[in-house]
Coordinates of N, CA and C in Angstrom, one line a residue:
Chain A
X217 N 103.1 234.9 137.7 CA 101.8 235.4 138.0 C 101.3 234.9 139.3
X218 N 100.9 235.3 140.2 CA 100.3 235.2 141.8 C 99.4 234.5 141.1
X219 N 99.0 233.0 142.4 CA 97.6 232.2 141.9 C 97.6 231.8 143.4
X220 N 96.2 231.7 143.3 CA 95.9 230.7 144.6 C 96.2 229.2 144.4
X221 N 96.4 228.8 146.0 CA 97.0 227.7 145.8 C 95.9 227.3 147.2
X222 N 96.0 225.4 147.0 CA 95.4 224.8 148.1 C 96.2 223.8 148.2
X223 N 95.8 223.1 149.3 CA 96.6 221.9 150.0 C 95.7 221.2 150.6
X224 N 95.6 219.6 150.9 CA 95.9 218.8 149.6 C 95.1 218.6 148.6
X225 N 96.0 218.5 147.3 CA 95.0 217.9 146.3 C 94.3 217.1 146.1
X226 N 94.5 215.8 147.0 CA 93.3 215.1 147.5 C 93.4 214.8 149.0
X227 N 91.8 214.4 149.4 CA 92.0 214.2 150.5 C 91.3 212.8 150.7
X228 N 91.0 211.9 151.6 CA 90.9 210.8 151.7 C 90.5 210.6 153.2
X229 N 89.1 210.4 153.8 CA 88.8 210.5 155.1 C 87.8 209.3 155.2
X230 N 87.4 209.1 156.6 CA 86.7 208.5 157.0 C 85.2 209.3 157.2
X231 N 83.8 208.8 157.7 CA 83.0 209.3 157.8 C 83.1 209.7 159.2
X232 N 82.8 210.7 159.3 CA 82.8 211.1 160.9 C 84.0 212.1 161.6
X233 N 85.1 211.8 160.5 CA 86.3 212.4 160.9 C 86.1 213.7 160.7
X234 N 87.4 214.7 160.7 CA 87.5 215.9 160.4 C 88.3 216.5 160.0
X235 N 88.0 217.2 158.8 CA 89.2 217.5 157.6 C 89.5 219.0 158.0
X236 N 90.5 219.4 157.5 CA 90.8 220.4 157.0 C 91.6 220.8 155.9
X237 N 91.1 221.7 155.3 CA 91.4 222.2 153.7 C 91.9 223.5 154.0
X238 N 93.0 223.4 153.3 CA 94.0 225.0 153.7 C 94.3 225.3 151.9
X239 N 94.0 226.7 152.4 CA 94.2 227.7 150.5 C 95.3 228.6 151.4
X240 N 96.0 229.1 150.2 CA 96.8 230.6 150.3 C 96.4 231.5 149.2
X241 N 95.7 232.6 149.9 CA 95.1 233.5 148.7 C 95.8 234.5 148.0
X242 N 95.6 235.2 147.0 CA 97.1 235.9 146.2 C 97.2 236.9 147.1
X243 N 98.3 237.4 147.8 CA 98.6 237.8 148.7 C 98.1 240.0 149.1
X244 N 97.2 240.0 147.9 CA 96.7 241.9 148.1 C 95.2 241.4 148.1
X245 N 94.9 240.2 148.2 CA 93.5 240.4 147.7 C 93.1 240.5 149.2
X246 N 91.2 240.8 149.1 CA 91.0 241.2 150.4 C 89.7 240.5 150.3
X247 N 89.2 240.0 149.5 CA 87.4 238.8 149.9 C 88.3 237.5 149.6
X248 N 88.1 236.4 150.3 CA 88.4 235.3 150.4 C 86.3 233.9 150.3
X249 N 86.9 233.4 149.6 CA 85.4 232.1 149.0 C 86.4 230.9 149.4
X250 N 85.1 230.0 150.1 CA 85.1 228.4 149.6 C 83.7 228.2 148.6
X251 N 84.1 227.4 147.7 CA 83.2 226.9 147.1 C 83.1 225.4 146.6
X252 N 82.1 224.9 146.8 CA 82.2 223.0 146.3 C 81.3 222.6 144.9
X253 N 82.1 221.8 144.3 CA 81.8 221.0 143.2 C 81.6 219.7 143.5
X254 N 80.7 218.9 143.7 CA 80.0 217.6 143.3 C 80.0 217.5 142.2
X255 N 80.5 215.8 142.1 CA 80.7 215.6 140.7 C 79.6 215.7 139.8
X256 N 80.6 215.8 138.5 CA 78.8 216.4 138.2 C 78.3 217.4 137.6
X257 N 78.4 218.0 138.8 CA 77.4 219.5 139.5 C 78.1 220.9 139.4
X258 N 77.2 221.7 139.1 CA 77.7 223.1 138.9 C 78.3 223.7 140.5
X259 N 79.1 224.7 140.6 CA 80.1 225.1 141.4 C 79.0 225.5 142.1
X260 N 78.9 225.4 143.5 CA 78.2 226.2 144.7 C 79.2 226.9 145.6
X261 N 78.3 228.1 146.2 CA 78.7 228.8 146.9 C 78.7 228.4 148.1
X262 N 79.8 228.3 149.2 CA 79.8 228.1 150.4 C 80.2 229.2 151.9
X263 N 80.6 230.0 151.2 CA 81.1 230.6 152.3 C 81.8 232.3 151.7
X264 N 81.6 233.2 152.6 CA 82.8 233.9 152.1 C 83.0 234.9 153.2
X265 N 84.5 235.4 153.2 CA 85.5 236.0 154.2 C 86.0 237.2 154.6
X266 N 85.5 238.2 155.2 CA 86.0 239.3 154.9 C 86.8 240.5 156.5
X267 N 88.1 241.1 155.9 CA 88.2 241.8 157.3 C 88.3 240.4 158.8
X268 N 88.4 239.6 158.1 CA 88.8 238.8 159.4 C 87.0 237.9 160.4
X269 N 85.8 238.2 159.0 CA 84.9 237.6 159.2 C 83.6 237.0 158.2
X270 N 83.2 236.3 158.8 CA 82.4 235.9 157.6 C 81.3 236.4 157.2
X271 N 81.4 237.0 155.9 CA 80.4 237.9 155.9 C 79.1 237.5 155.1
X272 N 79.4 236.1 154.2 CA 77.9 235.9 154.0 C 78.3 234.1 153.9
X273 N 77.0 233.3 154.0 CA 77.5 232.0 154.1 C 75.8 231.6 153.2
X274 N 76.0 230.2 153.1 CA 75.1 229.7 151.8 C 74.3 228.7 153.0
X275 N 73.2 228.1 152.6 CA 72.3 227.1 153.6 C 73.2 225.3 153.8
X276 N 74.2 225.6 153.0 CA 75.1 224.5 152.6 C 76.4 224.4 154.2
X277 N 76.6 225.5 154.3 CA 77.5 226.2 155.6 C 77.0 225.6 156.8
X278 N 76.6 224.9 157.5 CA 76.2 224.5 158.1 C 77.0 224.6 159.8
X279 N 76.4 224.3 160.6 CA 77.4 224.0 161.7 C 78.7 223.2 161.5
X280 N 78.8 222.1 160.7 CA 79.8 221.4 160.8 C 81.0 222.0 160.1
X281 N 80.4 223.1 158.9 CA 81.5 223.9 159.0 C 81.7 225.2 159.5
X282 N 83.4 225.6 159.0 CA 84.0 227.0 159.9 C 85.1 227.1 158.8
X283 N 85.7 228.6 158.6 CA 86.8 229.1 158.3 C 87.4 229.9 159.1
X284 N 88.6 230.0 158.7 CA 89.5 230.5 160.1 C 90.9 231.4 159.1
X285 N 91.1 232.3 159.1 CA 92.6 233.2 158.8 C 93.4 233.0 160.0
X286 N 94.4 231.9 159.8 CA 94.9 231.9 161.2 C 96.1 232.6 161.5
X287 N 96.5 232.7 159.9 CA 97.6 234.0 159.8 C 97.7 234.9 158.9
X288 N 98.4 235.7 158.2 CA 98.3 236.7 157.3 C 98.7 235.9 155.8
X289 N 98.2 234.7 155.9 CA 98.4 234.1 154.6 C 97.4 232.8 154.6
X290 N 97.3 232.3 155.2 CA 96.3 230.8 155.0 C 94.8 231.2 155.2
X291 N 94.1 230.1 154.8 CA 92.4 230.5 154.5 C 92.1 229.4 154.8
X292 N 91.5 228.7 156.0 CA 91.6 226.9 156.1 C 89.1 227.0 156.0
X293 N 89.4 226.2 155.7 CA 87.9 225.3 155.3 C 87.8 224.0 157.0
X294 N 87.1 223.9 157.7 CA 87.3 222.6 158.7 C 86.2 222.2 158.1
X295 N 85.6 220.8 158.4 CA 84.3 220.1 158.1 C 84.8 219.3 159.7
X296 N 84.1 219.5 160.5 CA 84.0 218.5 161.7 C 83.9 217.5 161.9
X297 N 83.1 216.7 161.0 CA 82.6 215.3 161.3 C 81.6 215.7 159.9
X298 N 82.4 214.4 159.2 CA 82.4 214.4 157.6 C 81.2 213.4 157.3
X299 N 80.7 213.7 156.4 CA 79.6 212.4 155.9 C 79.9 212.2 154.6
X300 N 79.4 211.5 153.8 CA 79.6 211.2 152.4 C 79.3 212.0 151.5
X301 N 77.8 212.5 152.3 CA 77.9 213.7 150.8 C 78.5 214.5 150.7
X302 N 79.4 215.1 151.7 CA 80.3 215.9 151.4 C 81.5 215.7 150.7
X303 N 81.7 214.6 150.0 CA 82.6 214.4 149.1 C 82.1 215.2 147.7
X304 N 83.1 215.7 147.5 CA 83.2 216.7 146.8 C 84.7 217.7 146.1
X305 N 84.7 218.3 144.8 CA 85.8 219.8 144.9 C 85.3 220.9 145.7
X306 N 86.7 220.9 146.3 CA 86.4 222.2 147.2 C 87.6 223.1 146.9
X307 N 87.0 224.4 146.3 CA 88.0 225.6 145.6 C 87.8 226.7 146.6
X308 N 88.8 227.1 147.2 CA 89.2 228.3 147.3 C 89.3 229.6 146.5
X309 N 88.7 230.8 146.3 CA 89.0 231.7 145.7 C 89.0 233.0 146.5
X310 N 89.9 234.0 145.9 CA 90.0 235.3 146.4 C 89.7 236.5 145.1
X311 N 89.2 237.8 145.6 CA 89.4 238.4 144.5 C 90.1 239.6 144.9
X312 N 90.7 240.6 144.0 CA 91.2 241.5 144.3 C 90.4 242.9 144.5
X313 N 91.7 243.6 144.3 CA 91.2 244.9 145.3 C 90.2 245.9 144.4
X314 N 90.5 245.4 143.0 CA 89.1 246.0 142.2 C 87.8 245.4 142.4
X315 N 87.9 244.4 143.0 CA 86.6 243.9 143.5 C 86.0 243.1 142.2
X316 N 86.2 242.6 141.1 CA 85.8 242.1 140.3 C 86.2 240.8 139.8
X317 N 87.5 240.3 139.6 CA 88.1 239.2 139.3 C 88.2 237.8 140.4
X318 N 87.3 237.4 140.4 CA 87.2 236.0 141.2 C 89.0 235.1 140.4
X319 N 89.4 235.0 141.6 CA 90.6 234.2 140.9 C 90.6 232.6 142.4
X320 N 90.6 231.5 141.4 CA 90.6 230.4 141.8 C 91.7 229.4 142.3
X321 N 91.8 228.4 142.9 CA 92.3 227.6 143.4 C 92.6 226.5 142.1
X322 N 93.5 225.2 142.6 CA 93.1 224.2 141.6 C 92.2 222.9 142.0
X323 N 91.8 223.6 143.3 CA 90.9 222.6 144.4 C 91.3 221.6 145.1
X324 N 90.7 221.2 146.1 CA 90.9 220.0 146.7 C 89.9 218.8 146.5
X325 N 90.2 217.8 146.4 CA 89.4 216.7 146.1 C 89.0 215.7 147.2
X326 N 88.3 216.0 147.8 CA 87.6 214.9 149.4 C 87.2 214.2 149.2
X327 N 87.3 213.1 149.3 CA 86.8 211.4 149.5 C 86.9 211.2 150.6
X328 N 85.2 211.1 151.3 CA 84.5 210.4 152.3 C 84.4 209.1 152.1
X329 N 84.9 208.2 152.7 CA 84.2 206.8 152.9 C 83.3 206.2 153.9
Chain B
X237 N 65.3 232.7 143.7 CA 66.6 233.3 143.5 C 67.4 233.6 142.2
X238 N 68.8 234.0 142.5 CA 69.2 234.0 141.2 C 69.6 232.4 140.6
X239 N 69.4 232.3 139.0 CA 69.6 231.4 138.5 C 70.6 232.1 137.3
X240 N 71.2 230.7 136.7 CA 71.9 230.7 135.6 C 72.2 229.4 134.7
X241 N 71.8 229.9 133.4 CA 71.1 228.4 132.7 C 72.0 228.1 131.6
X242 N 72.5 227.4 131.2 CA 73.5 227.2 130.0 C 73.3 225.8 129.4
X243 N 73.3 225.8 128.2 CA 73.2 223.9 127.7 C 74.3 223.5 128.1
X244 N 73.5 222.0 128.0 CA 75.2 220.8 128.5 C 76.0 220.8 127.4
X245 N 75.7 220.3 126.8 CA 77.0 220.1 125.2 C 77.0 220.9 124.0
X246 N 78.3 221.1 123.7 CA 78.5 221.5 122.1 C 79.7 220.6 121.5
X247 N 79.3 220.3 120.4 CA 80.5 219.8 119.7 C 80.7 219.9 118.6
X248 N 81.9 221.0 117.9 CA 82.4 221.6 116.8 C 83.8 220.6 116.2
X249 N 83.6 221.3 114.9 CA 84.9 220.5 114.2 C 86.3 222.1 114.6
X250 N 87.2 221.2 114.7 CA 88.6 221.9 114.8 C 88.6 222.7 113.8
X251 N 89.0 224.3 113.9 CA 88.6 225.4 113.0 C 87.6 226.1 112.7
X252 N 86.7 225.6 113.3 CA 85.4 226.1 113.5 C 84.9 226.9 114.5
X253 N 84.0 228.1 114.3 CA 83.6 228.9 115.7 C 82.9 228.2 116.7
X254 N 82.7 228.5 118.0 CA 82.0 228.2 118.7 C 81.4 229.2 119.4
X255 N 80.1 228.6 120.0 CA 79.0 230.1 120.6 C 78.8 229.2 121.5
X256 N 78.8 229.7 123.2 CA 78.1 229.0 124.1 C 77.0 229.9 124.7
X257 N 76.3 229.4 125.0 CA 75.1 230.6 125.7 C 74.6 230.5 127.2
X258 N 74.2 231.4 127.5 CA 73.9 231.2 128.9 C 73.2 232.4 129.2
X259 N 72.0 232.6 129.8 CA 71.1 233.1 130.7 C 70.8 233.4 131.8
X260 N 70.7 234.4 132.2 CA 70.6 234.6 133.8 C 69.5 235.6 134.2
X261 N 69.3 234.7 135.6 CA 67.8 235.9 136.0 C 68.2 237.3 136.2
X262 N 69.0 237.1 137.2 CA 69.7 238.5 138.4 C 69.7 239.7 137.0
X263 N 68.8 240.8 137.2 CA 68.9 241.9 137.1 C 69.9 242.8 137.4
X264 N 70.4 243.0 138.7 CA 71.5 243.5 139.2 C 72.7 243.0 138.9
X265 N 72.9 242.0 138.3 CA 74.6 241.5 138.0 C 75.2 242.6 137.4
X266 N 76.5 242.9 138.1 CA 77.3 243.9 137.7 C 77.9 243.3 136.7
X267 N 78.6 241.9 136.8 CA 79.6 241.1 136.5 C 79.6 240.0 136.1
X268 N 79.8 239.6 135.2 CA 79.4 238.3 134.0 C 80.9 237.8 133.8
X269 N 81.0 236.4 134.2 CA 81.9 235.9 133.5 C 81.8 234.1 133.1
X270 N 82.8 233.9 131.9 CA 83.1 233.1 131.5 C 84.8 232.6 132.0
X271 N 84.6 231.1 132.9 CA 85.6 230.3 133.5 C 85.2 229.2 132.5
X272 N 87.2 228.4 132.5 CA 87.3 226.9 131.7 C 87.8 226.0 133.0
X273 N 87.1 224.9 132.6 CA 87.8 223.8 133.4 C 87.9 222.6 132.6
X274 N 89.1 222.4 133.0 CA 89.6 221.4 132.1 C 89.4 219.8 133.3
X275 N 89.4 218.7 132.2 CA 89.4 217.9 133.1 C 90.3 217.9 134.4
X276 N 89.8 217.3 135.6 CA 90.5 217.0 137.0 C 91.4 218.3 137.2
X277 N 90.8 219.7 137.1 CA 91.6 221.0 136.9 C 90.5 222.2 137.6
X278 N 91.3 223.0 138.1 CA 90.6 224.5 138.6 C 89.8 225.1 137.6
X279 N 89.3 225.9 138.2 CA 88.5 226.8 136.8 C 89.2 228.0 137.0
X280 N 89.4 228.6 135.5 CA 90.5 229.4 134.9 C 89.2 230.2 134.6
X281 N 89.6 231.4 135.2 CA 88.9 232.7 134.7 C 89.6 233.4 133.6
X282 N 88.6 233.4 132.2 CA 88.9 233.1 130.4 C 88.6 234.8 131.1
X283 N 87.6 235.1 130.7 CA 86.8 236.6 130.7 C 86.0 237.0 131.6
X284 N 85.4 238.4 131.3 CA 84.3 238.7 131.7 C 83.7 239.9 131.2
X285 N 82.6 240.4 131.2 CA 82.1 242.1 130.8 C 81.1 242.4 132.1
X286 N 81.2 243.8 131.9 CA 80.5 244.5 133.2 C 79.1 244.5 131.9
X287 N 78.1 245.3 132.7 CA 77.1 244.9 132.8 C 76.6 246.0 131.6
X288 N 77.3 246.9 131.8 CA 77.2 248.4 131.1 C 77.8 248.6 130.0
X289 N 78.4 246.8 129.0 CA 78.9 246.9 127.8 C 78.1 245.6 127.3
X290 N 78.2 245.9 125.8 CA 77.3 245.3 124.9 C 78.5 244.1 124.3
X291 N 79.5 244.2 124.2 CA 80.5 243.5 123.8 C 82.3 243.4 124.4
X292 N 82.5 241.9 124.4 CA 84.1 242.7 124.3 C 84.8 241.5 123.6
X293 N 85.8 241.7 123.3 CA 87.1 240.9 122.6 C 88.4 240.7 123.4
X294 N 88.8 239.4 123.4 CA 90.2 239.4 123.5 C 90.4 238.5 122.9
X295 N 91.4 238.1 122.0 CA 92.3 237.6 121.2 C 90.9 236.5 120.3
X296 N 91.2 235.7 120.9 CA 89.7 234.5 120.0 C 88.5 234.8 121.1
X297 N 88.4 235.1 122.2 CA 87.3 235.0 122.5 C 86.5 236.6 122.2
X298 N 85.4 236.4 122.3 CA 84.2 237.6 122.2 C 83.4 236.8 123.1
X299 N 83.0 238.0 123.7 CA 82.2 238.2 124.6 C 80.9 239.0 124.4
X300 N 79.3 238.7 124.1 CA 78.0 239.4 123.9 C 77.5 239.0 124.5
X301 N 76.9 240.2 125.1 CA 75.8 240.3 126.1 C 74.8 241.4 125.9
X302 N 73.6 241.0 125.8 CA 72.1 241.6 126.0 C 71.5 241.6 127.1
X303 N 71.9 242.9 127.7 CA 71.2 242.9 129.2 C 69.5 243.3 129.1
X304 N 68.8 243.0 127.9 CA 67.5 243.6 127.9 C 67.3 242.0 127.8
X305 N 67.6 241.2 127.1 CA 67.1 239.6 127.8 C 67.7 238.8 128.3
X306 N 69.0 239.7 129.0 CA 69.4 238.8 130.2 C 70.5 237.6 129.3
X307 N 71.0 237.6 128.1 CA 71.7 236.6 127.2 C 72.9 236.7 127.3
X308 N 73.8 235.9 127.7 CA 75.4 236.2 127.5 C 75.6 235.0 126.5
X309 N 76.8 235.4 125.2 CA 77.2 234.8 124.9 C 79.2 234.8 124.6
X310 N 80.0 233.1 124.5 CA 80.9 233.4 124.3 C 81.5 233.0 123.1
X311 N 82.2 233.6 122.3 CA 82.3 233.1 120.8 C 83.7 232.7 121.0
X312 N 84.3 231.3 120.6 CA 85.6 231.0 120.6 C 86.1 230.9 119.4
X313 N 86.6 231.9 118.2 CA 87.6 231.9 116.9 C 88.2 230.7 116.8
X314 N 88.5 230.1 115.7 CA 89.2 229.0 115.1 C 89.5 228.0 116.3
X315 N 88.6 227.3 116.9 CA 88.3 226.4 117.8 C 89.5 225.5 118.0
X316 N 90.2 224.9 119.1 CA 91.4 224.0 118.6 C 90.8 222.6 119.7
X317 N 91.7 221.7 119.3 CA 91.6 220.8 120.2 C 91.6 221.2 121.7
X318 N 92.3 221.6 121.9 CA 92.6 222.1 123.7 C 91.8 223.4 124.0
X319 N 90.6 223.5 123.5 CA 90.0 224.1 124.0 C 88.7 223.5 124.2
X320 N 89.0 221.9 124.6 CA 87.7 221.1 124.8 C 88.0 220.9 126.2
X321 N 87.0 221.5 127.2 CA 86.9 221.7 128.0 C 85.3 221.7 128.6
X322 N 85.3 222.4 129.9 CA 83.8 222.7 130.4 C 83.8 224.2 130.6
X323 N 83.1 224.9 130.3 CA 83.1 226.2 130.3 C 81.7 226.4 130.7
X324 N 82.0 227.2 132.0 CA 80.9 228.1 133.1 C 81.0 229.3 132.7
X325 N 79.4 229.4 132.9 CA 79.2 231.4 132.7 C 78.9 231.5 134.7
X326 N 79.0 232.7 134.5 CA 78.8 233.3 136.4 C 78.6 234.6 136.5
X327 N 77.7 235.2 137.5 CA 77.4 236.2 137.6 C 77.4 236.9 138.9
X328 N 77.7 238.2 138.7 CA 78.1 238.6 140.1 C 77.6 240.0 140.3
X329 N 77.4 240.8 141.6 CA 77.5 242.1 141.7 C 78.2 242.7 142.4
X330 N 80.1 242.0 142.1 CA 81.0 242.8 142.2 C 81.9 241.6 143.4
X331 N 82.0 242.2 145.0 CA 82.4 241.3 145.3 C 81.7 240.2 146.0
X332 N 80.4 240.2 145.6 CA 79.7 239.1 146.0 C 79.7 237.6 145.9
X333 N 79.4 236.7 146.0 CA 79.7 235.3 145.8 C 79.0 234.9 144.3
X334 N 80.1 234.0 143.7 CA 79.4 233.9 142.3 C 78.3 232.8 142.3
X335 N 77.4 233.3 141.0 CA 76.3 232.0 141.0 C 76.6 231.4 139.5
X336 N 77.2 230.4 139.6 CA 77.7 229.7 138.2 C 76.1 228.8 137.5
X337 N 76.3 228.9 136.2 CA 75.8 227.8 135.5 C 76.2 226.3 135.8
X338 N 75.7 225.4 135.3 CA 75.7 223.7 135.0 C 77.2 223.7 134.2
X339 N 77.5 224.5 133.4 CA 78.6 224.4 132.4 C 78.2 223.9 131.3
X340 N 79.0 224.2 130.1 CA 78.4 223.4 128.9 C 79.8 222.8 128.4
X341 N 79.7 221.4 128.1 CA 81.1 220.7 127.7 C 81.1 221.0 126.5
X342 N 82.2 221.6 125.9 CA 83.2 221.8 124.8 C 83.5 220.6 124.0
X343 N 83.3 220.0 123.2 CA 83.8 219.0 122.9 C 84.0 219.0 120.9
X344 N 85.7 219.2 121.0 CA 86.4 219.8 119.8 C 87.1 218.6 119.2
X345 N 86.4 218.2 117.7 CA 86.8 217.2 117.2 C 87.7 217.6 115.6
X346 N 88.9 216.7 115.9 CA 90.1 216.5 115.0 C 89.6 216.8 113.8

């Protein structure tokens, strides 16, 4: 069965540095999501991708971040210069062409120090 | 905005049903669903019902929903250990971005 997938399962940064978080979405779908979990905390909305732009983003999206389709298969997340609260799960999802089934990532795990 | 409200805990004996509930403002939600996450794990999309059905079934889970007060519920049949988990309700209108609940932890005792 097609699943989304991310890379890495964890991450491990410095403050200030700059990550990047790479998903592969199931390969017909056509809306692409990041979304973050703080521990804790219920799933938020961060971002979402369409046609090759972003079509809607959350007050959380901030300058520091960006998404990028750099080819006909990856979905990358950047965070520019990281701070601690941004430690956090960060899931990728896509849905398909019926437009209904949000299908998930198994996340990535960021540790700011 | 839209919200979505679900209690934190349940805890049932193994073989027993379970009901999680969960609330939501959004009027317009097309799209209701129920995800599991398991510890240090993705969330697995379990189900869902469109907006324009009162019920649905698959295998142990049921799915009710009352769109006149806004109430979704999910019933899980013969409860087992491995289905102690966190389970999110979320609502959508279609391919929009989802607005999840807090989750309610599952917690399925031997």
């Amino acid at each position: 069965e097609p699943e989304v997938t991310q890379t890495p399962s964890h991450q491990v940064t410095q403050m200030g540095q700059e990550v990047i978080l790479r998903c592969v979405p199931i390969s017909n779908h056509l809306y692409f999501y990041w979304y973050r979990q703080i521990l804790g905390q219920k799933v938020e909305f961060l971002v979402s991708f369409y046609n090759n732009e972003i079509s809607e983003k959350s007050e959380i999206f901030d300058d520091q971040f960006s998404v990028e389709r750099p080819d006909g298969s990856n979905f990358t997340l950047k965070i520019r210069s990281t701070k601690l609260e941004d430690s956090a799960m960060y899931f990728c999802a896509s849905i398909d062409d019926r437009a209904y089934e949000q299908y998930f990532g198994p996340g990535t795990r960021l540790t700011v120090t | 905005g839209e919200d979505v409200e679900q209690s934190l805990f349940l805890s049932v004996r193994e073989g027993d049903s379970s009901v999680i509930n969960c609330t939501y403002t959004d009027s317009s939600s097309t799209y209701l669903y129920w995800y599991k996450q398991e510890p240090g794990a993705g969330l697995q999309l379990l189900t869902y019902i469109f907006s324009n059905m009162d019920m649905k079934q698959d295998q142990r889970l049921t799915v009710l929903l009352n769109k006149k007060d806004k109430h979704l519920s999910l019933r899980i049949a013969d409860t087992q250990t491995g289905d102690s988990a966190i389970y999110f309700c979320a609502e959508s209108t279609g391919n929009t971005p989802l607005v999840f609940g807090k989750g309610t932890r599952l917690s399925v005792i031997a």
